[in-house]
Tab-separated table of C-alpha atoms and ligand atoms in Angstrom:
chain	number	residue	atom	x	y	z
A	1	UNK	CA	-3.185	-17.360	-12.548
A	2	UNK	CA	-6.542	-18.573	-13.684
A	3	UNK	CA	-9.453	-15.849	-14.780
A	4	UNK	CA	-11.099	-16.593	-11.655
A	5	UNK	CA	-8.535	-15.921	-9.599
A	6	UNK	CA	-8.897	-13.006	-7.059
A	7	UNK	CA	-6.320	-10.115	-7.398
A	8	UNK	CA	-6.310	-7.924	-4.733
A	9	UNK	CA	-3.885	-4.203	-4.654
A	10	UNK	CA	-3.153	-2.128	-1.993
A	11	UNK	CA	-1.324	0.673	-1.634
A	12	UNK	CA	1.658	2.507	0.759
A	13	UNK	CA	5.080	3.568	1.572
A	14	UNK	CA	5.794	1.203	3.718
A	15	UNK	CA	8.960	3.118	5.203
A	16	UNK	CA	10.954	1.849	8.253
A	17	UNK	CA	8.747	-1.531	7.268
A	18	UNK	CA	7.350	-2.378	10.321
A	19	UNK	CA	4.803	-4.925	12.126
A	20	UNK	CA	1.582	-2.549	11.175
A	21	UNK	CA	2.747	-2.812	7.537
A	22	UNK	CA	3.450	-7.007	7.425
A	23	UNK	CA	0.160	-7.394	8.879
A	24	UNK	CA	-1.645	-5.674	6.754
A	25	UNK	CA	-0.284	-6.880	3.537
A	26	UNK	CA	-0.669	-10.591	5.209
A	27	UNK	CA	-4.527	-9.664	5.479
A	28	UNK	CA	-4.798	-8.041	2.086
A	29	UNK	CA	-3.041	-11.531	0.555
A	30	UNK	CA	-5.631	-13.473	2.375
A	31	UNK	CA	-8.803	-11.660	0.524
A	32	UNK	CA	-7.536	-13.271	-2.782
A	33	UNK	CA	-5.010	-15.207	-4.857
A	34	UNK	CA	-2.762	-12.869	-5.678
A	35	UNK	CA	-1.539	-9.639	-4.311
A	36	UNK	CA	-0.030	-6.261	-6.250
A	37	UNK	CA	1.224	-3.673	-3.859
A	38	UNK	CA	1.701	0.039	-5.387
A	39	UNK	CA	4.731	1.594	-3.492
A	40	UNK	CA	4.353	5.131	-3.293
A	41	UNK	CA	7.696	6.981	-5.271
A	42	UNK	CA	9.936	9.197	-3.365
A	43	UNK	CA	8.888	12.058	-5.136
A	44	UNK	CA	4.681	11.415	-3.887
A	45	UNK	CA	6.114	11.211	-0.398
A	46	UNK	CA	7.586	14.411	-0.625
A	47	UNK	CA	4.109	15.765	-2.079
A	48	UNK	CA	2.210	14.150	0.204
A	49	UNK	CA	3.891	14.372	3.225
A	50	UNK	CA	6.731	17.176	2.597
A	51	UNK	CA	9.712	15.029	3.504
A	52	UNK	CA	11.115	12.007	1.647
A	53	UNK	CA	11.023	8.498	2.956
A	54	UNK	CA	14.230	6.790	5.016
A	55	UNK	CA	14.635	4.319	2.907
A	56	UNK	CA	14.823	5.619	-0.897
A	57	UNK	CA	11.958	3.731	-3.136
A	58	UNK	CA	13.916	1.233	-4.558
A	59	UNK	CA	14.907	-0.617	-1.566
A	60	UNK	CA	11.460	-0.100	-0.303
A	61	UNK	CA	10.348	-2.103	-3.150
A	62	UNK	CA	12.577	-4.513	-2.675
A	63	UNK	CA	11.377	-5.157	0.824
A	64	UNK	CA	7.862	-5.268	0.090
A	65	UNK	CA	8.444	-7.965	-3.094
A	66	UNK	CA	10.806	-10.231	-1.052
A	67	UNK	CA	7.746	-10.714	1.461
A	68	UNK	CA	5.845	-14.149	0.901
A	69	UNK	CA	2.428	-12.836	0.699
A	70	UNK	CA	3.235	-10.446	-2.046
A	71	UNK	CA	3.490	-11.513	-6.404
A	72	UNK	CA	3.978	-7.907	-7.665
A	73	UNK	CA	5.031	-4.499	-6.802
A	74	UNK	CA	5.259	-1.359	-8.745
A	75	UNK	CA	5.560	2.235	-8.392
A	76	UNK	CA	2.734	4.399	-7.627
A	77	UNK	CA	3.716	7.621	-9.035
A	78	UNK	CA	0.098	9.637	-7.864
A	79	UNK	CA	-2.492	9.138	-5.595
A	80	UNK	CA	-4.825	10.131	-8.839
A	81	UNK	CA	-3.823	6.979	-10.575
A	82	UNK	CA	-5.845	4.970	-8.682
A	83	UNK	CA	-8.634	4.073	-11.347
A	84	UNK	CA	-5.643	3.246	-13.981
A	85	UNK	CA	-3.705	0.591	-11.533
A	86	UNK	CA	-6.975	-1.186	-10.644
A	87	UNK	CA	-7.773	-1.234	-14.270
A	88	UNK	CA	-3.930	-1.927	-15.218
A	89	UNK	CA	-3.389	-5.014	-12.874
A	90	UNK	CA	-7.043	-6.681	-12.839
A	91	UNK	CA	-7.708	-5.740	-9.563
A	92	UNK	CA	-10.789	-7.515	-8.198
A	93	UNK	CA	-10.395	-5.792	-4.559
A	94	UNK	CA	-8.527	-2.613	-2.855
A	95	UNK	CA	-7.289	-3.571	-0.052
A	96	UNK	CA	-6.357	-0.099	2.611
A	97	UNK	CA	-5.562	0.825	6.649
A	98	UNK	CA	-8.766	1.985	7.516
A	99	UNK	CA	-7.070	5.228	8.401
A	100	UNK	CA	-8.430	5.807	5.133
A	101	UNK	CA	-11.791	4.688	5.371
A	102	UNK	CA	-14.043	6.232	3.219
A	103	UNK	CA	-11.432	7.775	0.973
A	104	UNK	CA	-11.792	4.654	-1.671
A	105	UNK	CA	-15.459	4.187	-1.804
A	106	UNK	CA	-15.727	5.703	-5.177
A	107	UNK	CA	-14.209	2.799	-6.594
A	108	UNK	CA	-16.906	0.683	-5.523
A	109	UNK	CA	-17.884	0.471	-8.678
A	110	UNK	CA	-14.860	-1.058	-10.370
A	111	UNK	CA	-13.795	-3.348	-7.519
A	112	UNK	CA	-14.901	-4.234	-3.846
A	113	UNK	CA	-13.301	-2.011	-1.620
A	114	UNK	CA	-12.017	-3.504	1.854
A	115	UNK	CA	-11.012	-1.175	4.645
A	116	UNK	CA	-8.523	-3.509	7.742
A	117	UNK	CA	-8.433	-1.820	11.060
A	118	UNK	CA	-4.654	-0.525	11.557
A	119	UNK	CA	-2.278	-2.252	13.814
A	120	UNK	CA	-2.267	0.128	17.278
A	121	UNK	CA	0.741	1.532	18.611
A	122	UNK	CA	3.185	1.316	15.432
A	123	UNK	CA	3.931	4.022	12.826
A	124	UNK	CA	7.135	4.860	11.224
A	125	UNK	CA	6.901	8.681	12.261
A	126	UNK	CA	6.472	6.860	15.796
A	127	UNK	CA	9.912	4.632	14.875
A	128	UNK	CA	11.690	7.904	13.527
A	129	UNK	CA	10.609	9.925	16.927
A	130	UNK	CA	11.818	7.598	18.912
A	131	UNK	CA	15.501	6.999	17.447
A	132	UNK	CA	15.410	10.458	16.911
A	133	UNK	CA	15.149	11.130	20.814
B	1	C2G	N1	-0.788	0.502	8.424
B	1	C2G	C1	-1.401	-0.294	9.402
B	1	C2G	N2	-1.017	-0.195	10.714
B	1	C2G	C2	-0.028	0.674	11.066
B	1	C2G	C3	0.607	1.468	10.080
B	1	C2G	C4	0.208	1.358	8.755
B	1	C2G	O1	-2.293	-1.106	9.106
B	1	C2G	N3	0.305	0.736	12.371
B	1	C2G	C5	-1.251	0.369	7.034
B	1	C2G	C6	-1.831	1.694	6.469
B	1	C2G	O2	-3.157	1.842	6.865
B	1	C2G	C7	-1.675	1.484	4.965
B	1	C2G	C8	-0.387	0.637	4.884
B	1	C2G	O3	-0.150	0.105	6.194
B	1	C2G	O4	-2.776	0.755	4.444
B	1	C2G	C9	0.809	1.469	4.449
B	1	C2G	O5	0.918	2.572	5.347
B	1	C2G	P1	1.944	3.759	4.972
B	1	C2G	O6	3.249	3.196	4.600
B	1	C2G	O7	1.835	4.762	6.053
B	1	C2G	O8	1.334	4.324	3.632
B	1	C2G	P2	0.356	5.563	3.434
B	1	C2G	O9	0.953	6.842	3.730
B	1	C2G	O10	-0.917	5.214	4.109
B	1	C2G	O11	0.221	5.521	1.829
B	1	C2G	O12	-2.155	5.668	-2.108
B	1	C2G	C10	-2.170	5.534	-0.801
B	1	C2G	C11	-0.825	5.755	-0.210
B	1	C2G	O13	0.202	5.238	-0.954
B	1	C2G	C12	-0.841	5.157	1.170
């Protein structure tokens, strides 16, 4: 890692890892030289979306840092912390789904702030639904 290298983050649960999430984290490891992924805990899942994830955050974690195009994971314990993680792991761009477009603009000012069209027609509530039926 030189000081001109590019560090881009991004950020997710990535539960039930499917297709959507790969290709997103492939296109987020493309926009630099190095890419830190923030995996939301258990416990923000349950906060943000009032049930916990399938898989439990460790083996979540594990998933996401066995993938090629990923150098570091590491849990994101609040969607408030956002600031501190750029700041903490030299983030040069934020990398999101554009399913939240918008929401990251205010850190425009620390980092560039790249939004990737989602993959259509794959979710994990989609995945859960289905097995569930
Ligand atoms: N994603 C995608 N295509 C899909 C599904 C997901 O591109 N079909 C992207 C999302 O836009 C997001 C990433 O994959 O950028 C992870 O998605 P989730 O696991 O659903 O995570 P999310 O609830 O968006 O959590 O701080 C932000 C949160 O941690 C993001």
């Amino acid at each position: 890692m030189t000081s001109d290298d590019l560090s881009v983050i991004t950020f997710g649960t990535f539960d039930v890892f499917h297709v959507g999430h790969l290709r997103i984290l492939e296109r987020a490891a493309q926009l630099g030289d190095r890419l830190v992924v923030g995996v939301s805990s258990d416990e923000l899942n349950i906060r943000k979306k009032g049930r916990a994830p399938i898989y439990p955050q460790h083996d979540r974690m594990r998933i996401v840092a066995a993938l090629g195009c990923v150098d570091e994971v590491f849990i994101e314990e609040s969607l408030e912390k956002k600031r501190e993680y750029i700041f903490r792991y030299n983030a040069d761009i934020l990398a999101m789904g554009d399913d939240w477009r918008g929401r990251f603009d205010k850190f425009g000012d620390i980092c560039r702030v790249v939004y990737f069209k989602r993959t259509p027609s794959v979710s994990t509530t989609a995945v859960i639904e289905q097995i569930r039926s």
